[in-house]
Short mmCIF file of C-alpha atoms and ligand atoms in Angstrom, two decimals:
data_model
loop_
_atom_site.label_atom_id
_atom_site.label_comp_id
_atom_site.label_asym_id
_atom_site.label_seq_id
_atom_site.Cartn_x
_atom_site.Cartn_y
_atom_site.Cartn_z
CA MET A 129 18.50 -6.17 16.40
CA THR A 130 18.52 -4.14 13.17
CA ASN A 131 18.66 -0.34 12.82
CA VAL A 132 15.62 0.32 10.63
CA THR A 133 14.46 3.74 9.26
CA VAL A 134 10.95 4.10 8.08
CA LEU A 135 10.32 7.06 5.67
CA GLY A 136 6.59 7.80 5.48
CA THR A 137 4.29 7.21 8.46
CA GLY A 138 0.92 7.37 6.95
CA ILE A 139 -1.81 4.65 7.44
CA MET A 140 0.61 1.85 6.49
CA GLY A 141 4.17 3.26 7.50
CA ALA A 142 2.97 4.15 11.09
CA GLY A 143 1.70 0.56 11.74
CA MET A 144 4.97 -0.87 10.24
CA ALA A 145 7.08 1.31 12.34
CA CYS A 146 5.25 0.20 15.52
CA SER A 147 5.57 -3.52 14.49
CA LEU A 148 9.31 -3.20 13.94
CA ALA A 149 9.72 -1.56 17.36
CA ARG A 150 7.57 -4.14 19.02
CA ALA A 151 9.88 -6.86 17.46
CA GLY A 152 12.94 -5.18 19.13
CA HIS A 153 14.39 -3.33 16.39
CA ARG A 154 15.92 0.12 16.83
CA VAL A 155 13.54 2.22 14.61
CA THR A 156 13.85 5.81 13.41
CA ALA A 157 10.98 7.37 11.49
CA TRP A 158 10.39 10.39 9.36
CA ASN A 159 7.28 11.91 7.87
CA ARG A 160 6.61 15.00 5.80
CA SER A 161 3.94 16.20 8.28
CA GLU A 162 5.81 15.75 11.50
CA GLU A 163 2.58 15.65 13.60
CA ARG A 164 1.73 12.31 11.95
CA ALA A 165 5.06 10.75 13.10
CA ARG A 166 5.09 12.28 16.57
CA PRO A 167 2.79 9.70 18.36
CA LEU A 168 5.15 6.97 17.36
CA ARG A 169 7.60 8.07 20.10
CA ASP A 170 5.16 6.35 22.58
CA ALA A 171 5.94 3.11 20.79
CA GLY A 172 9.74 3.72 21.23
CA VAL A 173 10.35 5.00 17.73
CA THR A 174 12.77 7.96 17.31
CA VAL A 175 11.31 10.73 15.10
CA ALA A 176 13.85 12.37 12.84
CA PRO A 177 13.44 15.94 11.58
CA ASP A 178 14.38 15.24 7.89
CA PRO A 179 15.10 12.24 5.69
CA ASP A 180 18.85 12.75 5.48
CA SER A 181 19.41 12.51 9.23
CA ALA A 182 16.80 9.67 9.58
CA VAL A 183 18.90 7.28 7.48
CA GLY A 184 22.41 8.02 8.70
CA GLY A 185 22.71 4.96 11.06
CA ALA A 186 20.36 2.63 9.25
CA ASP A 187 21.02 -0.93 8.24
CA VAL A 188 17.76 -1.01 6.35
CA VAL A 189 15.65 1.94 5.05
CA VAL A 190 12.08 1.32 4.24
CA THR A 191 10.03 3.57 2.14
CA MET A 192 6.26 3.71 2.61
CA LEU A 193 5.18 6.83 0.72
CA PHE A 194 2.18 7.56 -1.50
CA ASP A 195 3.56 7.16 -5.02
CA VAL A 196 6.77 7.26 -7.14
CA THR A 197 7.02 11.07 -7.09
CA ALA A 198 7.00 11.10 -3.37
CA VAL A 199 9.47 8.26 -3.19
CA THR A 200 11.79 9.86 -5.69
CA GLU A 201 11.72 13.28 -3.90
CA VAL A 202 12.41 11.78 -0.49
CA MET A 203 15.01 9.33 -1.53
CA SER A 204 16.91 11.87 -3.58
CA ARG A 205 17.52 13.64 -0.26
CA ALA A 206 18.19 10.39 1.73
CA LEU A 207 20.38 8.24 -0.62
CA PRO A 208 23.47 10.34 -0.35
CA SER A 209 23.48 10.00 3.53
CA MET A 210 23.03 6.07 3.51
CA ARG A 211 26.13 4.10 4.53
CA ASP A 212 26.06 0.37 3.84
CA ALA A 213 22.25 0.27 4.11
CA VAL A 214 19.72 -1.67 1.97
CA TRP A 215 16.80 0.16 0.65
CA VAL A 216 13.38 -1.82 0.92
CA GLN A 217 10.87 -0.11 -1.26
CA THR A 218 7.22 -1.03 -0.03
CA SER A 219 5.16 1.76 -1.53
CA THR A 220 2.97 0.78 -4.43
CA VAL A 221 4.63 2.53 -7.42
CA GLY A 222 3.95 0.15 -10.33
CA LEU A 223 6.39 -1.31 -12.94
CA ASP A 224 7.86 1.76 -14.46
CA GLY A 225 8.01 3.37 -11.06
CA THR A 226 10.09 0.49 -9.63
CA GLU A 227 12.42 0.60 -12.64
CA GLN A 228 13.05 4.31 -12.09
CA LEU A 229 13.68 3.72 -8.35
CA ALA A 230 15.95 0.81 -8.89
CA ALA A 231 17.95 3.00 -11.26
CA LEU A 232 18.13 5.73 -8.60
CA ALA A 233 19.39 3.24 -6.05
CA GLU A 234 22.00 1.91 -8.46
CA LYS A 235 23.19 5.48 -9.21
CA HIS A 236 23.98 5.74 -5.49
CA GLY A 237 25.49 2.19 -5.16
CA VAL A 238 22.68 1.24 -2.68
CA PRO A 239 21.15 -2.28 -2.88
CA PHE A 240 17.47 -2.23 -3.72
CA VAL A 241 14.70 -4.60 -2.81
CA ASP A 242 11.24 -4.14 -4.38
CA ALA A 243 8.82 -5.20 -1.65
CA PRO A 244 5.27 -4.13 -1.83
CA VAL A 245 2.82 -5.44 0.70
CA LEU A 246 -0.55 -6.99 0.77
CA GLY A 247 -2.80 -6.03 3.89
CA THR A 248 -4.22 -2.83 5.06
CA ARG A 249 -4.19 -0.70 8.25
CA GLN A 250 -4.85 -3.57 10.72
CA PRO A 251 -2.43 -5.98 9.33
CA ALA A 252 0.26 -3.17 9.25
CA GLU A 253 -0.47 -2.47 12.87
CA ASP A 254 -0.38 -6.22 13.79
CA GLY A 255 2.86 -7.10 11.86
CA ALA A 256 0.66 -9.42 9.76
CA LEU A 257 1.27 -8.14 6.21
CA VAL A 258 2.25 -10.35 3.22
CA VAL A 259 5.52 -9.12 1.71
CA LEU A 260 5.91 -9.62 -2.07
CA ALA A 261 9.64 -9.36 -2.62
CA GLY A 262 11.90 -9.05 -5.58
CA GLY A 263 15.64 -8.63 -5.13
CA PRO A 264 19.13 -10.18 -5.30
CA PRO A 265 19.77 -13.18 -2.98
CA ALA A 266 22.87 -11.37 -1.45
CA VAL A 267 20.64 -8.91 0.42
CA ARG A 268 17.86 -11.36 1.55
CA ASP A 269 19.53 -12.20 4.93
CA ALA A 270 19.84 -8.39 5.71
CA VAL A 271 16.18 -7.68 5.09
CA THR A 272 14.56 -10.92 6.58
CA PRO A 273 14.37 -9.68 10.17
CA VAL A 274 12.49 -6.58 8.80
CA PHE A 275 10.06 -8.67 6.69
CA ASP A 276 9.49 -11.00 9.66
CA ALA A 277 8.56 -7.99 11.88
CA ILE A 278 6.11 -6.38 9.38
CA GLY A 279 4.55 -9.43 7.95
CA SER A 280 3.23 -12.83 8.71
CA ARG A 281 4.58 -14.16 5.36
CA THR A 282 7.15 -13.29 2.71
CA VAL A 283 7.00 -14.47 -0.86
CA TRP A 284 10.33 -13.97 -2.74
CA VAL A 285 8.88 -13.69 -6.29
CA GLY A 286 12.06 -13.29 -8.12
CA GLU A 287 15.38 -11.50 -8.29
CA ARG A 288 14.49 -8.69 -10.62
CA PRO A 289 13.36 -5.25 -9.31
CA GLY A 290 9.69 -5.36 -10.32
CA ASP A 291 9.05 -9.06 -9.57
CA GLY A 292 7.38 -8.13 -6.31
CA HIS A 293 5.28 -5.45 -7.94
CA ARG A 294 4.19 -7.73 -10.76
CA LEU A 295 2.50 -10.00 -8.09
CA LYS A 296 1.26 -6.92 -6.19
CA LEU A 297 -0.58 -5.53 -9.25
CA VAL A 298 -2.14 -8.98 -9.90
CA ALA A 299 -3.40 -9.16 -6.26
CA ASN A 300 -4.63 -5.49 -6.31
CA ALA A 301 -6.57 -6.10 -9.58
CA TRP A 302 -8.40 -8.73 -7.49
CA VAL A 303 -8.88 -6.38 -4.44
CA LEU A 304 -10.29 -3.51 -6.72
CA THR A 305 -12.48 -5.86 -8.62
CA VAL A 306 -13.97 -7.52 -5.43
CA THR A 307 -14.59 -4.01 -4.02
CA VAL A 308 -16.48 -2.74 -7.03
CA GLY A 309 -18.23 -6.12 -7.40
CA THR A 310 -19.48 -5.90 -3.84
CA ALA A 311 -20.61 -2.32 -4.22
CA GLN A 312 -22.45 -3.31 -7.42
CA SER A 313 -24.47 -6.08 -5.78
CA ILE A 314 -25.27 -4.06 -2.60
CA GLY A 315 -26.18 -1.05 -4.72
CA LEU A 316 -28.42 -3.11 -6.97
CA ALA A 317 -30.17 -4.88 -4.04
CA ALA A 318 -30.97 -1.45 -2.48
CA ASP A 319 -32.16 0.03 -5.82
CA LEU A 320 -34.41 -3.09 -6.38
CA GLY A 321 -35.95 -2.31 -2.97
CA LEU A 322 -34.43 -5.20 -1.19
CA ASP A 323 -32.57 -5.26 2.12
CA PRO A 324 -28.96 -5.03 0.82
CA GLY A 325 -27.83 -7.00 3.86
CA LEU A 326 -29.51 -10.07 2.27
CA PHE A 327 -26.74 -10.24 -0.41
CA LEU A 328 -24.07 -10.69 2.20
CA ASP A 329 -26.31 -13.29 4.15
CA VAL A 330 -27.01 -15.24 0.95
CA ILE A 331 -23.40 -15.67 0.00
CA SER A 332 -22.12 -16.17 3.55
CA GLY A 333 -20.22 -19.47 4.17
CA GLY A 334 -20.85 -20.87 0.73
CA PRO A 335 -18.71 -21.10 -2.43
CA LEU A 336 -19.66 -17.63 -3.49
CA ASP A 337 -18.37 -16.09 -0.26
CA VAL A 338 -15.18 -13.97 -0.08
CA ALA A 339 -13.90 -12.62 3.33
CA TYR A 340 -13.03 -9.30 1.74
CA ALA A 341 -16.61 -8.89 0.28
CA GLN A 342 -17.91 -9.38 3.79
CA LEU A 343 -15.45 -6.88 5.32
CA LYS A 344 -16.01 -4.15 2.63
CA GLY A 345 -19.77 -4.94 2.23
CA LYS A 346 -20.39 -4.46 5.95
CA ALA A 347 -18.52 -1.11 5.83
CA MET A 348 -20.85 -0.18 2.90
CA LEU A 349 -24.02 -1.30 4.64
CA ALA A 350 -23.03 0.82 7.67
CA ARG A 351 -21.75 3.78 5.52
CA ASP A 352 -18.53 3.57 7.51
CA PHE A 353 -16.02 4.94 5.19
CA ALA A 354 -13.08 5.59 7.70
CA ALA A 355 -10.01 5.05 5.46
CA ALA A 356 -8.06 1.72 5.58
CA PHE A 357 -7.27 2.11 1.84
CA PRO A 358 -8.41 5.52 0.46
CA VAL A 359 -10.24 6.00 -2.80
CA ARG A 360 -7.28 8.08 -4.19
CA GLY A 361 -5.08 5.22 -3.56
CA ALA A 362 -7.41 2.95 -5.51
CA VAL A 363 -7.38 5.46 -8.43
CA LYS A 364 -3.54 5.42 -8.41
CA ASP A 365 -3.41 1.66 -8.22
CA ALA A 366 -6.03 1.18 -11.04
CA GLU A 367 -3.82 3.43 -13.20
CA LEU A 368 -0.70 1.27 -12.35
CA ILE A 369 -2.68 -1.94 -13.06
CA ARG A 370 -3.86 -0.64 -16.45
CA ALA A 371 -0.26 0.46 -17.48
CA ALA A 372 0.95 -3.14 -16.62
CA MET A 373 -1.93 -4.62 -18.63
CA ALA A 374 -1.01 -2.50 -21.59
CA GLU A 375 2.68 -3.56 -21.36
CA ALA A 376 1.60 -7.24 -21.02
CA GLY A 377 -1.15 -7.10 -23.64
CA THR A 378 -4.01 -8.09 -21.21
CA ASP A 379 -7.41 -6.70 -21.90
CA ASP A 380 -8.18 -4.00 -19.44
CA ALA A 381 -11.96 -3.39 -20.06
CA LEU A 382 -12.87 -4.50 -16.44
CA MET A 383 -10.14 -2.53 -14.71
CA ALA A 384 -10.98 0.55 -16.90
CA ALA A 385 -14.44 0.33 -15.61
CA ALA A 386 -13.21 0.15 -11.96
CA HIS A 387 -10.79 3.04 -12.61
CA ALA A 388 -13.67 5.20 -13.98
CA LEU A 389 -15.82 4.38 -10.91
CA PHE A 390 -13.09 5.19 -8.33
CA THR A 391 -12.17 8.26 -10.27
CA ARG A 392 -15.85 9.39 -10.13
CA ALA A 393 -15.84 8.78 -6.37
CA ASP A 394 -12.74 10.93 -5.93
CA GLN A 395 -14.19 13.74 -7.98
CA ASP A 396 -17.45 13.54 -5.90
CA GLY A 397 -15.34 14.31 -2.83
CA HIS A 398 -14.63 10.78 -1.47
CA GLY A 399 -10.84 10.74 -2.16
CA GLU A 400 -9.89 10.60 1.48
CA GLN A 401 -12.50 7.97 2.45
CA ASP A 402 -12.12 4.31 2.17
CA MET A 403 -12.50 2.76 -1.23
CA ALA A 404 -15.78 1.20 0.07
CA ALA A 405 -17.22 4.64 -0.75
CA VAL A 406 -17.30 3.71 -4.41
CA LEU A 407 -20.76 2.48 -3.36
CA THR A 408 -21.88 6.11 -3.43
CA THR A 409 -21.18 6.51 -7.12
CA MET A 410 -22.91 3.25 -8.05
CA ALA A 411 -26.26 2.98 -6.37
CA ARG A 412 -29.17 5.40 -7.11
CA GLY A 413 -30.01 5.82 -3.45
CA ALA A 414 -26.57 5.64 -1.92
CA GLY A 415 -24.93 9.02 -2.86
P1 NAP B 727 -1.25 7.57 3.33
O1 NAP B 727 -1.77 7.36 4.72
O2 NAP B 727 -1.85 8.59 2.48
O3 NAP B 727 0.37 7.98 3.47
C1 NAP B 727 1.01 8.45 2.36
C2 NAP B 727 2.42 8.87 2.86
O4 NAP B 727 3.10 9.49 1.80
C3 NAP B 727 2.36 9.90 3.97
O5 NAP B 727 3.44 9.77 4.82
C4 NAP B 727 2.57 11.22 3.23
O6 NAP B 727 3.03 12.24 4.03
C5 NAP B 727 3.57 10.81 2.18
N1 NAP B 727 3.76 11.65 1.05
C6 NAP B 727 2.82 11.88 0.05
N2 NAP B 727 3.37 12.74 -0.87
C7 NAP B 727 4.57 13.11 -0.46
C8 NAP B 727 5.66 13.91 -0.89
N3 NAP B 727 5.46 14.59 -2.11
N4 NAP B 727 6.80 14.12 -0.12
C9 NAP B 727 6.87 13.40 1.06
N5 NAP B 727 6.03 12.55 1.53
C10 NAP B 727 4.86 12.38 0.80
O7 NAP B 727 -1.24 6.31 2.43
P2 NAP B 727 -1.00 4.69 2.99
O8 NAP B 727 -2.28 4.01 2.78
O9 NAP B 727 -0.09 4.62 4.07
O10 NAP B 727 -0.20 4.28 1.61
C11 NAP B 727 1.18 4.36 1.44
C12 NAP B 727 1.62 3.43 0.26
O11 NAP B 727 1.22 2.08 0.66
C13 NAP B 727 0.91 3.67 -1.07
O12 NAP B 727 1.81 3.49 -2.12
C14 NAP B 727 -0.30 2.76 -1.07
O13 NAP B 727 -0.62 2.46 -2.34
C15 NAP B 727 0.33 1.53 -0.41
N6 NAP B 727 -0.52 0.57 0.24
C16 NAP B 727 -1.59 1.00 0.91
C17 NAP B 727 -2.36 0.06 1.59
C18 NAP B 727 -3.51 0.41 2.30
O14 NAP B 727 -4.46 -0.45 2.57
N7 NAP B 727 -3.77 1.63 2.79
C19 NAP B 727 -2.09 -1.41 1.41
C20 NAP B 727 -0.99 -1.78 0.77
C21 NAP B 727 -0.07 -0.77 0.10
P3 NAP B 727 2.00 13.36 4.70
O15 NAP B 727 1.52 12.59 6.00
O16 NAP B 727 2.83 14.55 5.01
O17 NAP B 727 0.82 13.50 3.88
#
């Protein structure tokens, strides 16, 4: 059994805390808005009043917060109270963000593992995420029980902080592209006067099919935009992907278009809805 503290119990962190408790770990959680953490008590999670007291007895501290600003604010409070604990950073913060956080950890003498995840609300609740990890071999044993509880698979991408994030940004470029591509075809079908469900039917089960297009496409057809991955998260991640592309010298024309579409959806008031709501900005009749 590992003493694990989860800082940030939003869509992803809440599910991860429950998966850790279900696997038999002693879990403490903290969230800025306490009302979002309180229901976790029913799953056997101890809810702490602040980040400093949350991490006191932890072997592993997991951050699952919105962006690098949030992680920096929270960990600046928590790091001085960590004793012999490893920091597992799972929030999506990009390459520069990961470098900044690794430097903060080093300043406090705390081992740091870069561990963004693939998967959304349901896989987080089911302990079925894919963990993309970067960190020194010396800490892998300490964090493996945590990764086994939150995920169905761990990929150790490399030893440098940022190695996990490199693969995460590659995968999220695919996620955002498939979402926008699905919205484009559904929107075009509707605007051409077709039943847009025909698009999902016609690709179903063949070489053009993608499970994620079916998932998001069905949500688009039903106008069910309950957030699994909110539009404002897609805007943030498109920015992080474009920054990595600029650093790597990869053409960002496609991601720039996706970024513009998600930004427009956010400005149109869909920021808290699922990124499937990008359909509303793309189809003439869908707004
Ligand atoms: P979310 O539900 O919006 O949760 C965001 C969390 O960050 C909440 O706990 C929020 O606290 C906290 N937070 C934001 N700003 C803060 C600040 N300044 N100080 C302290 N806490 C702050 O988002 P989520 O979907 O769980 O995403 C969390 C991270 O996981 C993001 O980096 C996201 O990109 C990544 N991710 C998401 C998914 C997905 O499908 N949703 C999948 C993989 C990775 P409050 O509750 O008080 O607002």
